[in-house]
Amino acid sequence: MSDTQIDPATRVTGDAGGLSFPAGFVWGAATAAYQIEGAVTADGRGPSIWDTFSHTPGKVHNGDTGDVACDHYHRYAEDVELMAELGLQAYRFSIAWPRIQPTGSGPANRAGLDFYDRLVDALVARGIEPMITLYHWDLPQPLQDAGGWTNRDTAYRFAEYAGLVAERLADRVGTWITLNEPWCAAFLGYASGTHAPGITNPPDAFAATHHLLLGHGEAVPVLRGHGVRQVGITLNPSAVRPLDATAPADVAAAARVDGLQNRLYLDPLYGRGYPADIRALIDAQFGGAPWLRPGDEQIIAAPLDLLGINYYNPTIVTSAPGQPSSSVHPGTEDIRFMPATGPLTAMGWSIEPASLTSLLERLSRDYPGLPFWITENGCAYEDEPEADGERVADPARIAYLDGHLRAVHEAIARGVDVRGYLVWSLFDNFEWAEGYRPRFGIFYVDYETQVRLRKDSARWYHKVIAEHGLPD
Ligand code: FCB
């Protein structure tokens, strides 16, 4: 899509608050399979860990499941029309592995591939660039039964699955993201257990991290072998900072969290191997790294074409001697994560666009070489239609998106190479452990009728895309 280099001469800042983006900058939106598709038993799809997890009482708010979600599997054609009306230039969606390999291995299920084939054709016909995410957390359940991401074999199964999808779609899809947020898959899935598969054993989260990264590294050459043009991975780097930047203990606390959430992933991906401080921490507290074999770090360092960044909110930490480790962040003894402040979103997250600018600058300084894409950014509110049943006013979302786009623009102005921005999310959808309560969409979804309504933010985004920047 955007092989175009960003030309600083095209950076135009308008008067009266309008802001224009570089030529070639791509506007899109993102979703994920389990969050929108529904149709969980259609056409031979097998169960995933999220089917199992969401059907386990007490795991998901209100007992919600992805069984129906936005029924996108059956409504994809109308949904692509909505994307076209919005003016989307790119659409990032994920492939449900259990539609392609219902048991996690073996030959492709043709009917599963056919669905994505139809979706890709519909997008291409409307001039919308498809961007595929291969793994957005819905591991086939039979692979979990064999250990899931703690089992090295899952990495090889992932590369095999990547090949099956690429064989069918690489002719029409130029940009491929291997994994979405491996930190979440590993640490929410295996340490805090708040996401599928719901395991609470911190050493497993480190093993899962390694096998996710290994699977990524094994998949990259497979994708290239099928002629894929651009390959990347999407991380959720923590925009972490010390509460008191002048206090050495706070600075050290932030550095540890940065190591556990950021450098643990970025360093091996950028060919530097695992960071020594975090390796030492794993050795001291989590049983070492029996999962690491000679040559693995070279495989993980397979050259990439882009880095996907998902950003929602900042993390602020302070030194707190005696504080037990957070269950989500094993290894953070003596560190306190500060509660969110200010107006919060429906996720309880604070809103701080400036942290996105500084995160992008930091990544561009410490991890140069790849263009960045904002592969997710957005916010949840409990939106509801007005009395007329048509309008959904969501001024807080417009303010959030406007602020974060300004933050991206500022990073670009300071020299960071950002090629595109994908709103999370196109539709209200199944927000994992939070179920359907938080609404992230720029389209409202009535889950009873499956009617989609443009929120005010969708109308606003339409204008942003048309003007290639922020309106005055
Ligand atoms: C990200 C996930 C995405 C969505 C947003 C809110 O961590 O990638 O699926 O849940 O958060």
CSV table of C-alpha atoms and ligand atoms in Angstrom, one decimal:
chain,number,residue,atom,x,y,z
A,1,MET,CA,0.0,0.0,0.0
A,2,SER,CA,2.3,2.8,1.0
A,3,ASP,CA,5.6,2.0,-0.4
A,4,THR,CA,5.7,5.8,-0.7
A,5,GLN,CA,8.4,7.4,1.4
A,6,ILE,CA,7.0,10.3,3.4
A,7,ASP,CA,8.1,13.5,1.8
A,8,PRO,CA,8.6,16.2,4.5
A,9,ALA,CA,7.7,18.8,1.9
A,10,THR,CA,4.2,17.5,1.9
A,11,ARG,CA,3.7,18.1,5.6
A,12,VAL,CA,1.4,21.0,5.7
A,13,THR,CA,-0.1,22.4,8.8
A,14,GLY,CA,-3.2,24.4,8.0
A,15,ASP,CA,-4.6,27.5,9.7
A,16,ALA,CA,-7.2,27.4,12.5
A,17,GLY,CA,-6.4,24.0,13.8
A,18,GLY,CA,-6.6,22.0,10.5
A,19,LEU,CA,-3.8,19.6,10.0
A,20,SER,CA,-2.9,17.8,6.9
A,21,PHE,CA,-1.0,14.5,6.7
A,22,PRO,CA,1.9,13.4,4.4
A,23,ALA,CA,1.0,12.3,0.9
A,24,GLY,CA,0.6,8.5,0.9
A,25,PHE,CA,-0.5,8.3,4.5
A,26,VAL,CA,-3.2,5.6,4.7
A,27,TRP,CA,-6.5,5.9,6.6
A,28,GLY,CA,-8.1,2.7,7.8
A,29,ALA,CA,-9.9,0.7,10.5
A,30,ALA,CA,-9.2,-2.5,12.3
A,31,THR,CA,-11.2,-5.5,13.6
A,32,ALA,CA,-10.5,-9.1,14.7
A,33,ALA,CA,-12.1,-12.3,13.8
A,34,TYR,CA,-13.5,-13.5,17.1
A,35,GLN,CA,-14.7,-10.1,18.0
A,36,ILE,CA,-17.0,-9.6,15.0
A,37,GLU,CA,-17.5,-12.7,12.9
A,38,GLY,CA,-19.9,-14.9,14.9
A,39,ALA,CA,-20.8,-18.1,13.0
A,40,VAL,CA,-18.6,-20.1,15.2
A,41,THR,CA,-19.6,-23.5,13.8
A,42,ALA,CA,-20.2,-22.5,10.2
A,43,ASP,CA,-18.5,-24.2,7.3
A,44,GLY,CA,-16.4,-26.5,9.4
A,45,ARG,CA,-14.8,-24.0,11.8
A,46,GLY,CA,-13.4,-25.7,14.9
A,47,PRO,CA,-13.4,-24.4,18.4
A,48,SER,CA,-10.8,-21.9,19.6
A,49,ILE,CA,-9.5,-21.1,23.0
A,50,TRP,CA,-11.9,-18.1,23.1
A,51,ASP,CA,-14.9,-20.2,22.5
A,52,THR,CA,-13.9,-22.4,25.4
A,53,PHE,CA,-13.0,-19.4,27.6
A,54,SER,CA,-16.1,-17.4,26.9
A,55,HIS,CA,-18.3,-20.4,27.5
A,56,THR,CA,-16.7,-21.0,30.9
A,57,PRO,CA,-18.9,-19.3,33.6
A,58,GLY,CA,-17.3,-16.3,35.2
A,59,LYS,CA,-14.6,-15.6,32.7
A,60,VAL,CA,-16.4,-13.0,30.6
A,61,HIS,CA,-18.5,-10.1,31.8
A,62,ASN,CA,-22.2,-11.0,31.6
A,63,GLY,CA,-21.4,-14.4,30.2
A,64,ASP,CA,-21.1,-12.9,26.8
A,65,THR,CA,-19.6,-15.0,24.0
A,66,GLY,CA,-18.5,-14.5,20.4
A,67,ASP,CA,-21.1,-17.0,19.1
A,68,VAL,CA,-22.9,-14.3,17.1
A,69,ALA,CA,-21.0,-11.1,17.7
A,70,CYS,CA,-21.6,-8.7,14.7
A,71,ASP,CA,-22.5,-11.7,12.5
A,72,HIS,CA,-19.9,-10.3,10.1
A,73,TYR,CA,-19.4,-13.8,8.7
A,74,HIS,CA,-22.8,-13.5,7.0
A,75,ARG,CA,-22.9,-9.8,6.6
A,76,TYR,CA,-19.4,-9.1,5.3
A,77,ALA,CA,-20.7,-7.8,1.9
A,78,GLU,CA,-22.9,-5.1,3.5
A,79,ASP,CA,-20.1,-4.3,5.9
A,80,VAL,CA,-17.7,-3.7,3.1
A,81,GLU,CA,-20.2,-1.3,1.6
A,82,LEU,CA,-20.2,0.6,4.8
A,83,MET,CA,-16.4,0.7,4.7
A,84,ALA,CA,-16.5,2.0,1.2
A,85,GLU,CA,-19.1,4.7,2.1
A,86,LEU,CA,-16.8,5.8,4.9
A,87,GLY,CA,-13.9,6.1,2.4
A,88,LEU,CA,-11.6,3.6,4.1
A,89,GLN,CA,-8.4,3.1,2.3
A,90,ALA,CA,-7.3,0.1,4.3
A,91,TYR,CA,-9.0,-2.5,6.4
A,92,ARG,CA,-7.1,-4.6,8.9
A,93,PHE,CA,-8.9,-7.9,9.8
A,94,SER,CA,-7.8,-11.1,11.3
A,95,ILE,CA,-8.1,-14.7,10.0
A,96,ALA,CA,-9.7,-17.2,12.4
A,97,TRP,CA,-7.1,-20.0,12.4
A,98,PRO,CA,-9.8,-22.6,13.4
A,99,ARG,CA,-11.7,-21.8,10.2
A,100,ILE,CA,-8.6,-22.7,8.2
A,101,GLN,CA,-7.4,-25.6,10.3
A,102,PRO,CA,-10.3,-26.7,12.6
A,103,THR,CA,-7.9,-28.9,14.6
A,104,GLY,CA,-4.9,-26.7,14.3
A,105,SER,CA,-3.0,-28.8,11.9
A,106,GLY,CA,-3.5,-30.7,8.6
A,107,PRO,CA,-4.8,-29.6,5.3
A,108,ALA,CA,-6.8,-26.3,4.8
A,109,ASN,CA,-10.5,-26.3,5.2
A,110,ARG,CA,-11.5,-24.9,1.8
A,111,ALA,CA,-14.8,-23.4,3.1
A,112,GLY,CA,-12.9,-21.4,5.7
A,113,LEU,CA,-10.5,-20.0,3.1
A,114,ASP,CA,-13.4,-19.3,0.8
A,115,PHE,CA,-14.9,-16.8,3.3
A,116,TYR,CA,-11.7,-14.7,3.4
A,117,ASP,CA,-11.4,-15.0,-0.4
A,118,ARG,CA,-14.8,-13.5,-0.8
A,119,LEU,CA,-14.0,-10.8,1.8
A,120,VAL,CA,-10.7,-9.9,0.1
A,121,ASP,CA,-12.4,-9.8,-3.3
A,122,ALA,CA,-15.1,-7.5,-2.0
A,123,LEU,CA,-12.5,-5.1,-0.4
A,124,VAL,CA,-10.4,-5.0,-3.5
A,125,ALA,CA,-13.5,-4.4,-5.7
A,126,ARG,CA,-14.2,-1.3,-3.6
A,127,GLY,CA,-10.6,-0.1,-3.7
A,128,ILE,CA,-9.9,-0.9,0.0
A,129,GLU,CA,-6.5,-2.4,0.7
A,130,PRO,CA,-6.8,-5.6,2.8
A,131,MET,CA,-4.3,-6.0,5.7
A,132,ILE,CA,-4.3,-9.4,7.2
A,133,THR,CA,-3.5,-10.3,10.8
A,134,LEU,CA,-2.8,-14.0,11.0
A,135,TYR,CA,-3.1,-14.4,14.8
A,136,HIS,CA,-5.5,-12.3,16.9
A,137,TRP,CA,-5.7,-14.7,19.8
A,138,ASP,CA,-8.1,-17.4,18.6
A,139,LEU,CA,-5.8,-20.5,18.9
A,140,PRO,CA,-7.5,-23.7,17.8
A,141,GLN,CA,-8.5,-25.5,21.0
A,142,PRO,CA,-6.8,-28.8,20.1
A,143,LEU,CA,-3.5,-27.0,20.0
A,144,GLN,CA,-4.2,-25.6,23.5
A,145,ASP,CA,-5.0,-29.2,24.6
A,146,ALA,CA,-1.4,-30.0,23.6
A,147,GLY,CA,0.0,-27.1,25.7
A,148,GLY,CA,-0.9,-24.1,23.5
A,149,TRP,CA,1.9,-21.5,23.2
A,150,THR,CA,3.9,-23.2,26.0
A,151,ASN,CA,4.5,-26.0,23.5
A,152,ARG,CA,7.2,-25.3,20.9
A,153,ASP,CA,5.3,-27.2,18.3
A,154,THR,CA,2.6,-24.5,18.2
A,155,ALA,CA,5.2,-22.2,16.6
A,156,TYR,CA,5.7,-24.7,13.7
A,157,ARG,CA,1.9,-25.2,13.4
A,158,PHE,CA,1.6,-21.4,13.1
A,159,ALA,CA,4.1,-21.2,10.3
A,160,GLU,CA,2.3,-24.0,8.5
A,161,TYR,CA,-1.1,-22.2,8.9
A,162,ALA,CA,0.5,-19.0,7.6
A,163,GLY,CA,1.5,-20.8,4.5
A,164,LEU,CA,-2.0,-22.1,3.9
A,165,VAL,CA,-3.5,-18.7,4.1
A,166,ALA,CA,-0.8,-17.0,2.0
A,167,GLU,CA,-1.1,-19.6,-0.7
A,168,ARG,CA,-4.7,-18.5,-1.2
A,169,LEU,CA,-4.6,-14.8,-0.6
A,170,ALA,CA,-1.1,-13.5,-1.2
A,171,ASP,CA,-2.0,-12.6,-4.8
A,172,ARG,CA,-4.4,-9.9,-3.5
A,173,VAL,CA,-3.2,-9.0,-0.1
A,174,GLY,CA,0.0,-7.0,0.1
A,175,THR,CA,0.4,-6.4,3.8
A,176,TRP,CA,0.5,-9.2,6.4
A,177,ILE,CA,0.8,-8.9,10.2
A,178,THR,CA,1.9,-12.2,11.8
A,179,LEU,CA,0.8,-11.6,15.4
A,180,ASN,CA,-1.4,-9.1,17.2
A,181,GLU,CA,0.0,-8.1,20.6
A,182,PRO,CA,2.0,-11.2,21.6
A,183,TRP,CA,2.4,-9.6,25.1
A,184,CYS,CA,-1.3,-9.8,25.7
A,185,ALA,CA,-1.5,-13.3,24.3
A,186,ALA,CA,1.2,-14.5,26.6
A,187,PHE,CA,0.7,-12.5,29.8
A,188,LEU,CA,-3.1,-12.1,29.9
A,189,GLY,CA,-3.4,-15.7,28.7
A,190,TYR,CA,-0.9,-17.4,30.8
A,191,ALA,CA,0.1,-15.1,33.8
A,192,SER,CA,-3.0,-13.2,34.9
A,193,GLY,CA,-5.4,-15.6,33.2
A,194,THR,CA,-7.8,-12.8,32.4
A,195,HIS,CA,-7.8,-13.9,28.8
A,196,ALA,CA,-8.0,-17.3,27.1
A,197,PRO,CA,-6.7,-19.9,27.9
A,198,GLY,CA,-7.0,-18.5,31.4
A,199,ILE,CA,-3.8,-20.0,32.8
A,200,THR,CA,-2.1,-18.4,35.9
A,201,ASN,CA,1.5,-19.6,35.8
A,202,PRO,CA,4.0,-16.8,35.1
A,203,PRO,CA,6.8,-19.0,33.8
A,204,ASP,CA,4.4,-20.2,31.1
A,205,ALA,CA,3.9,-16.6,30.0
A,206,PHE,CA,7.6,-16.3,29.2
A,207,ALA,CA,7.6,-19.7,27.4
A,208,ALA,CA,4.5,-18.5,25.4
A,209,THR,CA,6.2,-15.3,24.5
A,210,HIS,CA,9.2,-17.2,23.1
A,211,HIS,CA,7.0,-19.6,21.1
A,212,LEU,CA,4.9,-16.7,19.8
A,213,LEU,CA,8.0,-14.9,18.6
A,214,LEU,CA,9.5,-18.1,17.2
A,215,GLY,CA,6.2,-18.8,15.3
A,216,HIS,CA,6.4,-15.3,13.9
A,217,GLY,CA,10.0,-15.8,12.8
A,218,GLU,CA,9.2,-19.1,11.2
A,219,ALA,CA,6.2,-17.6,9.4
A,220,VAL,CA,8.0,-14.7,7.9
A,221,PRO,CA,10.0,-16.6,5.2
A,222,VAL,CA,7.0,-18.8,4.5
A,223,LEU,CA,5.0,-15.6,3.7
A,224,ARG,CA,7.8,-14.3,1.6
A,225,GLY,CA,7.9,-17.6,-0.2
A,226,HIS,CA,4.4,-17.0,-1.3
A,227,GLY,CA,5.3,-13.6,-2.7
A,228,VAL,CA,3.9,-11.5,0.2
A,229,ARG,CA,5.2,-7.9,-0.3
A,230,GLN,CA,5.1,-6.5,3.2
A,231,VAL,CA,5.4,-8.4,6.5
A,232,GLY,CA,5.2,-7.0,10.0
A,233,ILE,CA,4.1,-7.7,13.5
A,234,THR,CA,1.8,-5.7,15.8
A,235,LEU,CA,2.9,-5.0,19.3
A,236,ASN,CA,1.3,-3.0,22.1
A,237,PRO,CA,4.3,-1.2,23.4
A,238,SER,CA,3.8,0.3,26.8
A,239,ALA,CA,4.1,4.0,27.0
A,240,VAL,CA,5.7,3.7,30.4
A,241,ARG,CA,7.2,6.5,32.4
A,242,PRO,CA,8.3,7.1,36.0
A,243,LEU,CA,6.0,9.0,38.3
A,244,ASP,CA,8.9,11.1,39.2
A,245,ALA,CA,11.5,11.4,36.4
A,246,THR,CA,14.0,12.8,38.9
A,247,ALA,CA,13.8,9.9,41.3
A,248,PRO,CA,16.3,7.1,40.3
A,249,ALA,CA,14.1,4.4,41.9
A,250,ASP,CA,11.1,5.4,39.8
A,251,VAL,CA,13.3,5.6,36.7
A,252,ALA,CA,14.5,2.1,37.5
A,253,ALA,CA,11.0,0.9,38.0
A,254,ALA,CA,10.0,2.2,34.5
A,255,ALA,CA,13.0,0.6,33.0
A,256,ARG,CA,12.0,-2.8,34.4
A,257,VAL,CA,8.5,-2.5,33.1
A,258,ASP,CA,9.8,-1.3,29.7
A,259,GLY,CA,12.0,-4.4,29.7
A,260,LEU,CA,9.2,-6.8,30.5
A,261,GLN,CA,6.7,-5.4,28.1
A,262,ASN,CA,8.7,-3.7,25.3
A,263,ARG,CA,12.3,-4.8,25.1
A,264,LEU,CA,11.4,-8.4,25.7
A,265,TYR,CA,9.7,-8.3,22.3
A,266,LEU,CA,11.5,-5.5,20.4
A,267,ASP,CA,15.1,-6.5,21.1
A,268,PRO,CA,14.8,-10.0,19.6
A,269,LEU,CA,12.7,-8.8,16.7
A,270,TYR,CA,15.4,-6.2,15.9
A,271,GLY,CA,18.1,-8.8,16.0
A,272,ARG,CA,19.5,-8.0,19.4
A,273,GLY,CA,18.4,-11.1,21.2
A,274,TYR,CA,16.6,-11.1,24.5
A,275,PRO,CA,17.6,-8.2,26.8
A,276,ALA,CA,20.2,-9.2,29.4
A,277,ASP,CA,18.4,-7.6,32.4
A,278,ILE,CA,15.2,-9.4,31.6
A,279,ARG,CA,17.0,-12.7,30.9
A,280,ALA,CA,18.6,-12.4,34.4
A,281,LEU,CA,15.1,-11.7,35.9
A,282,ILE,CA,13.7,-14.8,34.1
A,283,ASP,CA,16.6,-16.9,35.4
A,284,ALA,CA,16.2,-15.6,38.9
A,285,GLN,CA,12.5,-15.9,39.2
A,286,PHE,CA,10.9,-17.9,36.5
A,287,GLY,CA,12.9,-21.0,36.1
A,288,GLY,CA,15.3,-19.8,33.4
A,289,ALA,CA,14.8,-20.2,29.7
A,290,PRO,CA,14.7,-23.9,28.9
A,291,TRP,CA,12.6,-22.9,25.9
A,292,LEU,CA,15.4,-21.0,24.2
A,293,ARG,CA,17.5,-23.1,21.7
A,294,PRO,CA,20.5,-22.1,19.8
A,295,GLY,CA,19.5,-20.3,16.6
A,296,ASP,CA,16.1,-19.2,17.9
A,297,GLU,CA,17.0,-15.6,18.2
A,298,GLN,CA,18.2,-15.5,14.6
A,299,ILE,CA,14.9,-16.9,13.4
A,300,ILE,CA,12.9,-14.3,15.4
A,301,ALA,CA,15.0,-11.6,13.8
A,302,ALA,CA,13.7,-12.3,10.3
A,303,PRO,CA,13.8,-9.0,8.5
A,304,LEU,CA,10.5,-7.1,8.4
A,305,ASP,CA,8.9,-4.3,6.4
A,306,LEU,CA,6.9,-2.6,9.1
A,307,LEU,CA,6.2,-2.4,12.8
A,308,GLY,CA,2.5,-2.2,13.8
A,309,ILE,CA,1.9,-0.2,17.0
A,310,ASN,CA,-1.3,-0.4,19.1
A,311,TYR,CA,-1.7,2.4,21.5
A,312,TYR,CA,-4.5,3.2,23.9
A,313,ASN,CA,-3.2,4.7,27.2
A,314,PRO,CA,-0.1,5.4,29.2
A,315,THR,CA,1.5,3.4,32.1
A,316,ILE,CA,2.9,5.3,35.0
A,317,VAL,CA,4.9,3.5,37.7
A,318,THR,CA,6.6,4.3,40.9
A,319,SER,CA,9.0,2.5,43.2
A,320,ALA,CA,7.1,0.9,46.1
A,321,PRO,CA,9.3,-1.3,48.3
A,322,GLY,CA,7.3,-4.3,49.6
A,323,GLN,CA,4.7,-4.0,46.9
A,324,PRO,CA,3.9,-7.5,45.6
A,325,SER,CA,4.1,-8.1,41.8
A,326,SER,CA,1.1,-7.4,39.7
A,327,SER,CA,-0.4,-10.6,38.4
A,328,VAL,CA,-0.5,-9.2,34.9
A,329,HIS,CA,3.2,-8.1,35.0
A,330,PRO,CA,5.1,-10.9,36.8
A,331,GLY,CA,8.5,-9.6,37.8
A,332,THR,CA,7.3,-6.2,39.0
A,333,GLU,CA,7.8,-6.6,42.7
A,334,ASP,CA,8.4,-3.3,44.5
A,335,ILE,CA,6.7,-1.4,41.7
A,336,ARG,CA,3.3,0.3,41.9
A,337,PHE,CA,1.2,0.9,38.7
A,338,MET,CA,-0.5,4.2,39.3
A,339,PRO,CA,-4.3,4.3,38.9
A,340,ALA,CA,-5.6,6.0,35.9
A,341,THR,CA,-6.6,9.6,36.3
A,342,GLY,CA,-8.7,12.2,34.6
A,343,PRO,CA,-11.7,11.6,32.5
A,344,LEU,CA,-11.7,7.8,31.8
A,345,THR,CA,-13.0,5.7,28.9
A,346,ALA,CA,-15.4,2.9,29.5
A,347,MET,CA,-12.4,0.6,29.9
A,348,GLY,CA,-11.2,2.8,32.9
A,349,TRP,CA,-8.3,4.0,30.8
A,350,SER,CA,-6.9,7.5,30.9
A,351,ILE,CA,-6.6,9.7,27.9
A,352,GLU,CA,-3.2,11.0,27.1
A,353,PRO,CA,-2.3,11.7,23.4
A,354,ALA,CA,1.1,13.2,24.2
A,355,SER,CA,2.2,9.8,25.4
A,356,LEU,CA,1.7,8.5,21.9
A,357,THR,CA,4.0,11.1,20.5
A,358,SER,CA,6.7,10.3,23.0
A,359,LEU,CA,6.3,6.6,22.5
A,360,LEU,CA,6.7,7.0,18.7
A,361,GLU,CA,9.7,9.2,19.2
A,362,ARG,CA,11.3,6.8,21.6
A,363,LEU,CA,10.7,3.8,19.3
A,364,SER,CA,12.0,5.6,16.3
A,365,ARG,CA,15.1,6.5,18.2
A,366,ASP,CA,15.8,3.2,19.9
A,367,TYR,CA,14.5,0.9,17.1
A,368,PRO,CA,15.2,2.6,13.8
A,369,GLY,CA,14.9,1.0,10.5
A,370,LEU,CA,11.2,0.1,10.0
A,371,PRO,CA,8.3,2.3,9.2
A,372,PHE,CA,5.6,2.4,11.8
A,373,TRP,CA,1.8,1.9,11.4
A,374,ILE,CA,-0.7,2.7,14.1
A,375,THR,CA,-2.5,-0.6,13.7
A,376,GLU,CA,-5.0,0.2,16.5
A,377,ASN,CA,-6.1,3.3,18.4
A,378,GLY,CA,-9.5,4.2,19.8
A,379,CYS,CA,-11.6,4.3,22.8
A,380,ALA,CA,-14.7,2.7,24.4
A,381,TYR,CA,-17.8,4.4,25.7
A,382,GLU,CA,-21.2,3.0,26.5
A,383,ASP,CA,-22.8,4.7,23.5
A,384,GLU,CA,-26.5,4.5,22.8
A,385,PRO,CA,-28.6,5.9,20.0
A,386,GLU,CA,-30.7,9.0,20.6
A,387,ALA,CA,-34.5,8.9,20.9
A,388,ASP,CA,-34.9,9.0,17.1
A,389,GLY,CA,-33.1,5.6,17.0
A,390,GLU,CA,-30.7,6.9,14.3
A,391,ARG,CA,-28.2,9.3,15.6
A,392,VAL,CA,-25.4,8.2,17.9
A,393,ALA,CA,-23.6,11.2,19.4
A,394,ASP,CA,-20.1,10.3,20.6
A,395,PRO,CA,-18.3,13.6,21.1
A,396,ALA,CA,-15.8,12.0,23.5
A,397,ARG,CA,-14.7,9.6,20.9
A,398,ILE,CA,-14.2,12.3,18.3
A,399,ALA,CA,-12.1,14.3,20.9
A,400,TYR,CA,-10.0,11.1,21.6
A,401,LEU,CA,-9.4,10.4,17.9
A,402,ASP,CA,-8.7,14.0,17.1
A,403,GLY,CA,-6.2,14.3,19.9
A,404,HIS,CA,-4.4,11.1,19.0
A,405,LEU,CA,-4.2,12.0,15.3
A,406,ARG,CA,-2.7,15.3,16.3
A,407,ALA,CA,-0.2,13.3,18.4
A,408,VAL,CA,0.7,11.1,15.4
A,409,HIS,CA,1.0,14.2,13.3
A,410,GLU,CA,3.4,15.8,15.8
A,411,ALA,CA,5.5,12.6,15.8
A,412,ILE,CA,5.7,12.8,12.0
A,413,ALA,CA,6.7,16.4,12.2
A,414,ARG,CA,9.5,15.5,14.5
A,415,GLY,CA,10.8,13.0,12.0
A,416,VAL,CA,9.1,9.7,12.9
A,417,ASP,CA,8.1,7.6,9.9
A,418,VAL,CA,4.4,6.7,10.4
A,419,ARG,CA,2.7,5.4,7.3
A,420,GLY,CA,-0.9,4.9,8.3
A,421,TYR,CA,-3.5,5.0,11.0
A,422,LEU,CA,-6.2,2.3,11.7
A,423,VAL,CA,-9.0,3.2,14.1
A,424,TRP,CA,-10.0,0.6,16.6
A,425,SER,CA,-12.6,-0.3,15.8
A,426,LEU,CA,-14.9,-0.2,12.8
A,427,PHE,CA,-17.8,-1.8,14.8
A,428,ASP,CA,-18.8,-2.2,18.4
A,429,ASN,CA,-17.7,-5.7,19.1
A,430,PHE,CA,-16.9,-8.5,21.6
A,431,GLU,CA,-14.3,-6.8,23.8
A,432,TRP,CA,-12.7,-10.0,25.2
A,433,ALA,CA,-13.2,-10.4,29.0
A,434,GLU,CA,-15.3,-7.2,29.0
A,435,GLY,CA,-17.9,-8.7,26.7
A,436,TYR,CA,-20.2,-6.4,24.7
A,437,ARG,CA,-20.4,-3.6,27.4
A,438,PRO,CA,-17.6,-1.3,26.1
A,439,ARG,CA,-18.3,0.0,22.7
A,440,PHE,CA,-15.2,0.8,20.6
A,441,GLY,CA,-16.9,1.2,17.2
A,442,ILE,CA,-17.3,4.2,15.0
A,443,PHE,CA,-20.3,2.2,13.9
A,444,TYR,CA,-22.9,1.3,16.6
A,445,VAL,CA,-24.1,-2.3,16.5
A,446,ASP,CA,-27.5,-3.2,17.8
A,447,TYR,CA,-26.8,-6.8,18.8
A,448,GLU,CA,-30.5,-7.7,18.8
A,449,THR,CA,-31.2,-6.7,15.2
A,450,GLN,CA,-27.6,-6.5,13.8
A,451,VAL,CA,-28.4,-3.0,12.5
A,452,ARG,CA,-25.3,-0.8,12.2
A,453,LEU,CA,-25.6,2.9,12.8
A,454,ARG,CA,-23.0,5.5,11.9
A,455,LYS,CA,-21.9,7.2,15.1
A,456,ASP,CA,-21.0,10.9,14.8
A,457,SER,CA,-17.3,9.8,14.9
A,458,ALA,CA,-17.8,7.8,11.7
A,459,ARG,CA,-19.1,11.0,10.0
A,460,TRP,CA,-16.2,12.9,11.4
A,461,TYR,CA,-13.7,10.2,10.2
A,462,HIS,CA,-15.2,10.3,6.8
A,463,LYS,CA,-14.3,14.0,6.6
A,464,VAL,CA,-10.8,13.4,8.0
A,465,ILE,CA,-10.2,10.8,5.2
A,466,ALA,CA,-11.7,13.1,2.5
A,467,GLU,CA,-9.6,16.0,3.6
A,468,HIS,CA,-6.5,13.9,4.3
A,469,GLY,CA,-6.2,15.5,7.7
A,470,LEU,CA,-8.1,17.1,10.5
A,471,PRO,CA,-10.7,19.6,9.6
A,472,ASP,CA,-10.5,23.1,11.1
B,1,FCB,C1,-6.3,-4.5,21.9
B,1,FCB,C2,-6.7,-5.7,21.1
B,1,FCB,C3,-8.0,-5.4,20.4
B,1,FCB,C4,-9.0,-4.7,21.3
B,1,FCB,C5,-8.4,-3.4,21.8
B,1,FCB,C6,-9.3,-2.6,22.7
B,1,FCB,O1,-5.4,-4.9,22.9
B,1,FCB,O2,-5.8,-5.9,20.1
B,1,FCB,O3,-8.5,-6.7,20.0
B,1,FCB,O4,-9.5,-5.5,22.2
B,1,FCB,O5,-7.3,-3.8,22.6
